[in-house]
mmCIF file of C-alpha atoms and ligand atoms in Angstrom:
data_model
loop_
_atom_site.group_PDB
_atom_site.id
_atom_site.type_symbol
_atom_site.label_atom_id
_atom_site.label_comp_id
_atom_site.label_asym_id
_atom_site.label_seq_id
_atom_site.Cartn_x
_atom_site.Cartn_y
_atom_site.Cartn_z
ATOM 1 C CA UNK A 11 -4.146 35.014 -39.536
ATOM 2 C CA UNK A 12 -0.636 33.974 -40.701
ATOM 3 C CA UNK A 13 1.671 31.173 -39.289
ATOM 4 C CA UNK A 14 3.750 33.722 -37.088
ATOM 5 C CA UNK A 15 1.294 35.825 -35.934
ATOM 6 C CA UNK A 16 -0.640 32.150 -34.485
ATOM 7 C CA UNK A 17 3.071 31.776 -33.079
ATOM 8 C CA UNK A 18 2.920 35.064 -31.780
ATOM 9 C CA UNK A 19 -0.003 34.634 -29.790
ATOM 10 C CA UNK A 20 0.829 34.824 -25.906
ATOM 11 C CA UNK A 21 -1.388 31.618 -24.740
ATOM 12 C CA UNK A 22 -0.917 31.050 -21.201
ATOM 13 C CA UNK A 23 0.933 27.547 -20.533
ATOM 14 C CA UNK A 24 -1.647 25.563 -18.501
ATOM 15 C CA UNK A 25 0.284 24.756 -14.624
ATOM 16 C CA UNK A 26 1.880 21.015 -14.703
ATOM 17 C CA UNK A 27 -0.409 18.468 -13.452
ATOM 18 C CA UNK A 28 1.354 18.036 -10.149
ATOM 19 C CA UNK A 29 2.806 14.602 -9.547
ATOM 20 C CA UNK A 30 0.252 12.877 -7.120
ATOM 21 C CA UNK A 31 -2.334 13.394 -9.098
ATOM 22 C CA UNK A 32 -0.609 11.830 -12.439
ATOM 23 C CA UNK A 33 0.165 8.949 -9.992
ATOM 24 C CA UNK A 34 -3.428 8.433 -8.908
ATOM 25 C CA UNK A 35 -4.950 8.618 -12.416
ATOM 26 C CA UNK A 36 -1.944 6.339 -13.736
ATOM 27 C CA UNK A 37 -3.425 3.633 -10.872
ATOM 28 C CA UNK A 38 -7.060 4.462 -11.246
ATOM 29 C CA UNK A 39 -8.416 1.381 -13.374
ATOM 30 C CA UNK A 40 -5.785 -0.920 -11.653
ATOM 31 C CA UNK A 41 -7.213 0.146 -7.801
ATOM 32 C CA UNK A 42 -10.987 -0.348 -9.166
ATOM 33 C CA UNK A 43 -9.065 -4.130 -10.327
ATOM 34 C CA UNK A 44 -8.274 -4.167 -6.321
ATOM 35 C CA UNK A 45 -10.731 -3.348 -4.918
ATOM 36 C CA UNK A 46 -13.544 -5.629 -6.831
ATOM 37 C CA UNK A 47 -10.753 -8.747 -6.751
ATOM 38 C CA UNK A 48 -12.505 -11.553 -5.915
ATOM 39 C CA UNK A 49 -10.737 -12.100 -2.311
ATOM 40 C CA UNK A 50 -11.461 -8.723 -1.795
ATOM 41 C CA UNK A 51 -15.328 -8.737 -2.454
ATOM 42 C CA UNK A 52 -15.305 -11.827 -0.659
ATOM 43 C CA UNK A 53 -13.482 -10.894 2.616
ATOM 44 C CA UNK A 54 -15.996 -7.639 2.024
ATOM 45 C CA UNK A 55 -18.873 -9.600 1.838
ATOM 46 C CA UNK A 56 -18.544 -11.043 4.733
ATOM 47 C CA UNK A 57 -18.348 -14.811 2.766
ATOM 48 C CA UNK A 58 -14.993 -15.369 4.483
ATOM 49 C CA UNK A 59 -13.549 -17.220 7.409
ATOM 50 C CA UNK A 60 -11.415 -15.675 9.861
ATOM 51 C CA UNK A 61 -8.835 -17.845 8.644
ATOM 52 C CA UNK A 62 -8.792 -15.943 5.414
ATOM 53 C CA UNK A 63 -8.320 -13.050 6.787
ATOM 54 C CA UNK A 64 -5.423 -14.263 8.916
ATOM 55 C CA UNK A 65 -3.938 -15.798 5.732
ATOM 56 C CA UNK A 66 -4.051 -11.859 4.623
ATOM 57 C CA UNK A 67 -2.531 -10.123 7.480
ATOM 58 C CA UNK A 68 0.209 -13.002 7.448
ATOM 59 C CA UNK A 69 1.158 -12.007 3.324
ATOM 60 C CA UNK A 70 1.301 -8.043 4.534
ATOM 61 C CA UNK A 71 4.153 -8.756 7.445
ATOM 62 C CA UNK A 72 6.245 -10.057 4.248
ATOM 63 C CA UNK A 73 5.529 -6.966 2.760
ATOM 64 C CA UNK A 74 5.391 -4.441 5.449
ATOM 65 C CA UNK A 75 8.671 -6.243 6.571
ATOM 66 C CA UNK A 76 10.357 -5.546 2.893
ATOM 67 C CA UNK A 77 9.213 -1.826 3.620
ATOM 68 C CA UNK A 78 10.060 -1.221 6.640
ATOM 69 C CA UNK A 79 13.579 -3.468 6.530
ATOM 70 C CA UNK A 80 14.881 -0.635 4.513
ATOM 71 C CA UNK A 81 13.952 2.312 6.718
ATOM 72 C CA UNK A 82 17.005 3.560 8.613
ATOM 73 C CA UNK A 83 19.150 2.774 5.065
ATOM 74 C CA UNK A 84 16.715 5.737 3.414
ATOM 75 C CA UNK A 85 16.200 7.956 5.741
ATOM 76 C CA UNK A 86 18.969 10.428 4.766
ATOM 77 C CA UNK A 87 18.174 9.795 1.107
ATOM 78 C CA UNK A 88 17.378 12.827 -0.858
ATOM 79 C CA UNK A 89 14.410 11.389 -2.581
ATOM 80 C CA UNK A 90 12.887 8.495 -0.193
ATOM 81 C CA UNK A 91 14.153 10.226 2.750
ATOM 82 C CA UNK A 92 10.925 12.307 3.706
ATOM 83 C CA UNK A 93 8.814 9.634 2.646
ATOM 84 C CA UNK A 94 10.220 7.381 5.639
ATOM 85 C CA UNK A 95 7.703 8.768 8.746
ATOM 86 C CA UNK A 96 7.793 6.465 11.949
ATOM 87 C CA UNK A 97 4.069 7.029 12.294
ATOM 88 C CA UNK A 98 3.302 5.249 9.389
ATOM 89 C CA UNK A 99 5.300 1.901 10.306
ATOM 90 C CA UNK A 100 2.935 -1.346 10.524
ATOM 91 C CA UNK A 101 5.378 -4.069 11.018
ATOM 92 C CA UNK A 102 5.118 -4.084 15.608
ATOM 93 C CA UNK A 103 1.225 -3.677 15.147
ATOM 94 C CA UNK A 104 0.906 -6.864 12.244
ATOM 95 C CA UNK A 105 2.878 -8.533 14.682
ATOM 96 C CA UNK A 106 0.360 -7.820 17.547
ATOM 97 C CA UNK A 107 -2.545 -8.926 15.376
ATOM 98 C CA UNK A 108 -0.948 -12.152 14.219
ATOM 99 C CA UNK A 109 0.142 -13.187 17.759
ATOM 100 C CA UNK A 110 -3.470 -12.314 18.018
ATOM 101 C CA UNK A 111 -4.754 -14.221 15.283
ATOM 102 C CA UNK A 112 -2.127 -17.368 15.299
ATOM 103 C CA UNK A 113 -1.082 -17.323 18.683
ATOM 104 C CA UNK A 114 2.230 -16.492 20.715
ATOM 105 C CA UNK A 115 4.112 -18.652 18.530
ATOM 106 C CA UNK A 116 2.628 -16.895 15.362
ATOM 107 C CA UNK A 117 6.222 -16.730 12.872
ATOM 108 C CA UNK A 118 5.981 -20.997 13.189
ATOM 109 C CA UNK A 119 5.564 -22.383 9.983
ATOM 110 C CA UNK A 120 4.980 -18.526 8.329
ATOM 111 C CA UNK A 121 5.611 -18.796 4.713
ATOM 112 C CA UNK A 122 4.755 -16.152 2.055
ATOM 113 C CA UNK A 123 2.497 -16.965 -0.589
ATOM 114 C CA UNK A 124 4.464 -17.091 -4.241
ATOM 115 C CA UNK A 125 3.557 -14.186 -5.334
ATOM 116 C CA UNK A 126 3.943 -12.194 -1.935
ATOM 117 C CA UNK A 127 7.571 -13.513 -2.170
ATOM 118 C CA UNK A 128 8.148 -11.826 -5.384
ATOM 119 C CA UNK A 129 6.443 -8.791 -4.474
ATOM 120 C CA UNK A 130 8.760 -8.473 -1.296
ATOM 121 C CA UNK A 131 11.763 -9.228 -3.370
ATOM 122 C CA UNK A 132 10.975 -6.536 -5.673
ATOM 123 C CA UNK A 133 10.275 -3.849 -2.611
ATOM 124 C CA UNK A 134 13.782 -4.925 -1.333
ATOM 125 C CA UNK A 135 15.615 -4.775 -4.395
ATOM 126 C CA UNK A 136 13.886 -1.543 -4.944
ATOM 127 C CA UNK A 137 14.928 -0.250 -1.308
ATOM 128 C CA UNK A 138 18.622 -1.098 -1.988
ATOM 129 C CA UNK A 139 18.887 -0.164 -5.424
ATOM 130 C CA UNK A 140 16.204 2.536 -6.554
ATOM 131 C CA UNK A 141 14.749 5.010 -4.214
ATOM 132 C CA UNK A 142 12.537 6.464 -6.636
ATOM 133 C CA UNK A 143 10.724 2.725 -6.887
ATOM 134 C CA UNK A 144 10.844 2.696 -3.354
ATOM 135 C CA UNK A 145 8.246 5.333 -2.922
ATOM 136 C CA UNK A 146 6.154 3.765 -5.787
ATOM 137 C CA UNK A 147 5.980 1.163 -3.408
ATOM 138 C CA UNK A 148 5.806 3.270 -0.020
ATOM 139 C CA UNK A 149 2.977 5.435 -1.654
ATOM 140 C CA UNK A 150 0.512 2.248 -3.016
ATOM 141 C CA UNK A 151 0.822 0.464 0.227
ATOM 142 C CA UNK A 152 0.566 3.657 2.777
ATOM 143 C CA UNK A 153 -1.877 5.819 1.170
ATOM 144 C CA UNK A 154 -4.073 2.795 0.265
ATOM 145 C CA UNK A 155 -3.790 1.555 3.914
ATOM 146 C CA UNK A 156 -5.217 5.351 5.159
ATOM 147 C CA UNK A 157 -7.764 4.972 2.971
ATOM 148 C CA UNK A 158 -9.594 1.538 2.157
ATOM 149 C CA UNK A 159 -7.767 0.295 5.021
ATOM 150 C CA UNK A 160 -10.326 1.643 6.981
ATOM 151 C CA UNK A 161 -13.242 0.050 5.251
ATOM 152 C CA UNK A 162 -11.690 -3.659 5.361
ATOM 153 C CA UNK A 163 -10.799 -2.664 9.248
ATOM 154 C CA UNK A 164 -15.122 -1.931 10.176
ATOM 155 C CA UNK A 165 -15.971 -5.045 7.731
ATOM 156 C CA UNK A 166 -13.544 -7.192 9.710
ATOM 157 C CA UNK A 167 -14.283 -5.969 12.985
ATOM 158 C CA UNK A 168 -18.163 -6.702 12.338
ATOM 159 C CA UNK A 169 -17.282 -9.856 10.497
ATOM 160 C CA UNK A 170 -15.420 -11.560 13.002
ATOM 161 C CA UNK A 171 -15.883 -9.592 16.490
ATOM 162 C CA UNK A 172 -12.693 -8.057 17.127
ATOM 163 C CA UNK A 173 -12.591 -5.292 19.487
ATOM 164 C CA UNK A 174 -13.037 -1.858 17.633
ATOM 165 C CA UNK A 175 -9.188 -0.960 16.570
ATOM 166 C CA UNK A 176 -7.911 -4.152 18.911
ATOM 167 C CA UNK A 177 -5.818 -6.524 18.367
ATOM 168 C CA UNK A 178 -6.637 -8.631 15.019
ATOM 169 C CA UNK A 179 -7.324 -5.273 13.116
ATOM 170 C CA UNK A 180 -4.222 -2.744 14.435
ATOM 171 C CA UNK A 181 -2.348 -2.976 11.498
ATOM 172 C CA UNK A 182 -5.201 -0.566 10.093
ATOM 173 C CA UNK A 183 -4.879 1.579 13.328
ATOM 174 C CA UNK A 184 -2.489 4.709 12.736
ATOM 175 C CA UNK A 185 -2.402 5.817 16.650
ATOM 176 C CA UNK A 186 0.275 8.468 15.378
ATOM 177 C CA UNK A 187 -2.603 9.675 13.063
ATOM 178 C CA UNK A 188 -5.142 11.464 14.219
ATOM 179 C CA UNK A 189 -6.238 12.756 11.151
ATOM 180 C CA UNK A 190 -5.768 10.572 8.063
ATOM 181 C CA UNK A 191 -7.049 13.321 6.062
ATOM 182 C CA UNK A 192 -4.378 15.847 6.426
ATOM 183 C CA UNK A 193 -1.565 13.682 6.714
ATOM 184 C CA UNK A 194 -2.274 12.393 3.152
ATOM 185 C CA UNK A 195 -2.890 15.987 2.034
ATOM 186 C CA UNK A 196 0.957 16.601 3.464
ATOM 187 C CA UNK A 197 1.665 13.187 1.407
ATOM 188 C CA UNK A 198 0.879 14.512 -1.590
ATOM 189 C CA UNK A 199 2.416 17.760 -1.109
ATOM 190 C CA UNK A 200 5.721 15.125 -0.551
ATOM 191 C CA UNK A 201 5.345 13.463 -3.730
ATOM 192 C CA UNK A 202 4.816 17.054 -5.651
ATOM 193 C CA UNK A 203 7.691 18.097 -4.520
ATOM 194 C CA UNK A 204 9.621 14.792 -5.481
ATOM 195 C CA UNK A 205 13.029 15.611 -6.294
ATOM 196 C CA UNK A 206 13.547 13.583 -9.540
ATOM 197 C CA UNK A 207 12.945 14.861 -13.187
ATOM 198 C CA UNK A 208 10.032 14.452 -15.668
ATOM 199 C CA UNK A 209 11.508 10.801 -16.500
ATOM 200 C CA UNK A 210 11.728 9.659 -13.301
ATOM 201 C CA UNK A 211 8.614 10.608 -12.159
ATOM 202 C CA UNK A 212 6.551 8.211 -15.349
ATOM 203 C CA UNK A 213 9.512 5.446 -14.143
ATOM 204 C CA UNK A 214 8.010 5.368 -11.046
ATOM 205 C CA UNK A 215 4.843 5.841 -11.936
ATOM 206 C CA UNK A 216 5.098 2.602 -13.945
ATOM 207 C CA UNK A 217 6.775 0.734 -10.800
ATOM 208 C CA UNK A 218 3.407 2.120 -9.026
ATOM 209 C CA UNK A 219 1.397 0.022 -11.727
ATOM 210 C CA UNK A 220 3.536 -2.683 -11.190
ATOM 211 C CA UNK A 221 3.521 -2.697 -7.020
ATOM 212 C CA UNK A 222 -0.682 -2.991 -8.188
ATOM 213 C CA UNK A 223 0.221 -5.970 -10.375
ATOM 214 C CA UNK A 224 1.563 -7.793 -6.941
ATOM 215 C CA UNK A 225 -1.206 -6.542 -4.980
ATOM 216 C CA UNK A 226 -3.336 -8.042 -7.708
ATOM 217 C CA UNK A 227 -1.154 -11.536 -7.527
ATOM 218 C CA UNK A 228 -1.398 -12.026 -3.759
ATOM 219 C CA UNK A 229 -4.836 -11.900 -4.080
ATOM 220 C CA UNK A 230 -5.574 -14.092 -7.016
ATOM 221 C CA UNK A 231 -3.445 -16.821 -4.818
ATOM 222 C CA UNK A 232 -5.322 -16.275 -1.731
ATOM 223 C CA UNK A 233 -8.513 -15.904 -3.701
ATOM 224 C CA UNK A 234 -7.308 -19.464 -5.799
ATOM 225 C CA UNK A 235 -6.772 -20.866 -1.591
ATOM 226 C CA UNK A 236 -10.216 -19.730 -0.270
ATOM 227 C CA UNK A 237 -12.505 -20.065 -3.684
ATOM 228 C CA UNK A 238 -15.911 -18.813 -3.325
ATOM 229 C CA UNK A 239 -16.636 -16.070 -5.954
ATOM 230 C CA UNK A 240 -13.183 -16.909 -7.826
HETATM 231 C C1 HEM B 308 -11.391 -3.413 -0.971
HETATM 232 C C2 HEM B 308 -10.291 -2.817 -1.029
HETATM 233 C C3 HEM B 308 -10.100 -1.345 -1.155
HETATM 234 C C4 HEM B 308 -10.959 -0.312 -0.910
HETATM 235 C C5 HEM B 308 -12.377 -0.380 -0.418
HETATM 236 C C6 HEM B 308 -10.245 0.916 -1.200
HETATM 237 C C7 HEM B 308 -10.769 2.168 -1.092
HETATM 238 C C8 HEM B 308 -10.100 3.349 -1.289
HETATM 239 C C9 HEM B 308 -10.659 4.671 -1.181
HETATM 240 C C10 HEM B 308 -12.092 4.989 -0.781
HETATM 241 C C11 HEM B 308 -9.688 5.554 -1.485
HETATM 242 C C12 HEM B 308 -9.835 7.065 -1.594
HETATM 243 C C13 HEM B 308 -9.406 7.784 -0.379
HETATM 244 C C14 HEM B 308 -9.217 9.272 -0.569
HETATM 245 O O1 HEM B 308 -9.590 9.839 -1.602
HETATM 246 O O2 HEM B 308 -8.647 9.867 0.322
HETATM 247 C C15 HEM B 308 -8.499 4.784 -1.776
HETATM 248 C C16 HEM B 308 -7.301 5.314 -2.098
HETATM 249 C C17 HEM B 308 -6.174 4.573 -2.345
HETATM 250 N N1 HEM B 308 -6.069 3.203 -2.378
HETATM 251 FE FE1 HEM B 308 -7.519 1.904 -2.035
HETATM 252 N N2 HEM B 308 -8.991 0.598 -1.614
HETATM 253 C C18 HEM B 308 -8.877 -0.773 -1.602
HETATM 254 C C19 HEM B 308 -7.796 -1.513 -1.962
HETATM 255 C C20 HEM B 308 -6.577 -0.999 -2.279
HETATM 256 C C21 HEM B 308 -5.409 -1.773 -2.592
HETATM 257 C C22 HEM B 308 -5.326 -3.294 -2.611
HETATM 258 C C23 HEM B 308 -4.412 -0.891 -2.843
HETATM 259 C C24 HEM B 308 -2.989 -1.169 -3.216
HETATM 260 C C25 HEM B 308 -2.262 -2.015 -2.583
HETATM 261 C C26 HEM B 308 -4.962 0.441 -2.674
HETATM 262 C C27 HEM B 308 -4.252 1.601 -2.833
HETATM 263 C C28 HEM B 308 -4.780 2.871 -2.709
HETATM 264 C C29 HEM B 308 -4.013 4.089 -2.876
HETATM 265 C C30 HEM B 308 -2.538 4.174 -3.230
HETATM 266 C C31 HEM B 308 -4.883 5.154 -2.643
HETATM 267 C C32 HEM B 308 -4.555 6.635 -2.688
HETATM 268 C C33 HEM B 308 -4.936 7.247 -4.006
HETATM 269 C C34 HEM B 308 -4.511 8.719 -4.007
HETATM 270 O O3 HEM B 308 -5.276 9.520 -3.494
HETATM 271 O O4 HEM B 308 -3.419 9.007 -4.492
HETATM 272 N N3 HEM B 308 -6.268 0.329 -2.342
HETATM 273 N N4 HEM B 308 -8.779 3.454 -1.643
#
């Protein structure tokens, strides 16, 4: 066969990988990084104090506070706009389990870890400057939080008695979702339809890799504060 009848040949264009998938592969080897942290297998394990786990929930009110600061500025963006669900927000029930946790006067002496700092920094710069990093950050920290949430939620409820989806262990209680499954489905169907071009989808892909990189951070520090299999 010549060169332009191989030219000629109608092969069918394979469909476009759609977006949340590309996202999810992209993060793949950096969740299975996560997940098997040392904190993490740790607080898993069971090898953990309940003041561990409190030093935890007090890094994700920095973070969820970051997210969730920027809410009612997004909402009529074009591109973060649907991502921004009241269901989803965490912030009243962290506050519930650290009042829990630390007592009434829980936001006494609260400081963020270093790298929880920067990590909130970058969320809020992201929220006032780049919507399209915003949901980078919006989609590792919600979709993870449907889904291993709810592992790290039974471990700590068995590990340190708190009432099944009570306080302690709310922030990993989505009363608004009654099925976790099909609201991520819809999730995904959100970031498929992302309105941003080809470019802007692998920029915030990489900003994805990156929010994983400060997920990864926080937990070396609080794995470097409560050293067991660190
Ligand atoms: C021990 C800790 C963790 C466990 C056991 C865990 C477990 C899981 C599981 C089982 C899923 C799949 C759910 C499904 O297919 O519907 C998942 C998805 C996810 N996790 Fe985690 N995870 C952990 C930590 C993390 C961390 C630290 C992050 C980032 C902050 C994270 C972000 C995500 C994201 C973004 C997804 C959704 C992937 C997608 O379907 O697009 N996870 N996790």
């Amino acid at each position: 066969m010549d060169a332009t009848a191989a030219t000629a040949t109608p092969f069918p264009t394979p469909p476009p990988t759609p977006f949340s998938t590309l996202i999810r592969v992209a993060s793949h080897e950096q969740h299975t990084a996560a997940e098997t942290s040392a904190f993490m297998s740790d607080l898993l394990g069971g090898r953990l104090g309940v003041d561990a786990f409190t030093r935890y929930t007090e890094q994700l009110w920095f973070v969820y506070r970051a997210l969730e600061g920027a809410m009612d500025t997004l909402r009529a963006d074009p591109v973060a706009g649907p991502f921004i669900q009241p269901e989803l927000a965490r912030t009243p029930e962290l506050e519930r389990d650290l009042a829990h946790l630390r007592g009434e006067r829980w936001r006494e002496g609260l400081e963020p870890l270093p790298a929880t700092a920067a990590y909130a920094a970058r969320v809020e710069e992201c929220a006032r400057t780049w919507p399209g990093g915003y949901v980078a950050h919006h989609y590792t920290r919600y979709l993870g939080d449907l889904s291993g949430g709810q592992i790290i939620r039974d471990k700590a409820e068995k590990t340190w008695g708190f009432s099944r989806k009570g306080d302690g262990v709310r922030f990993y209680v989505f009363e608004g979702i009654p099925n976790p499954a099909a609201f991520k489905r819809g999730y995904r169907e959100l970031l498929d339809g992302v309105a941003v071009d080809d470019l802007e989808k692998q920029r915030i892909i990489d900003e994805c890799k990156r929010a994983f990189d400060f997920n990864g951070a926080v937990f070396r520090e609080l794995g470097a504060r409560f050293p067991l299999t660190a």
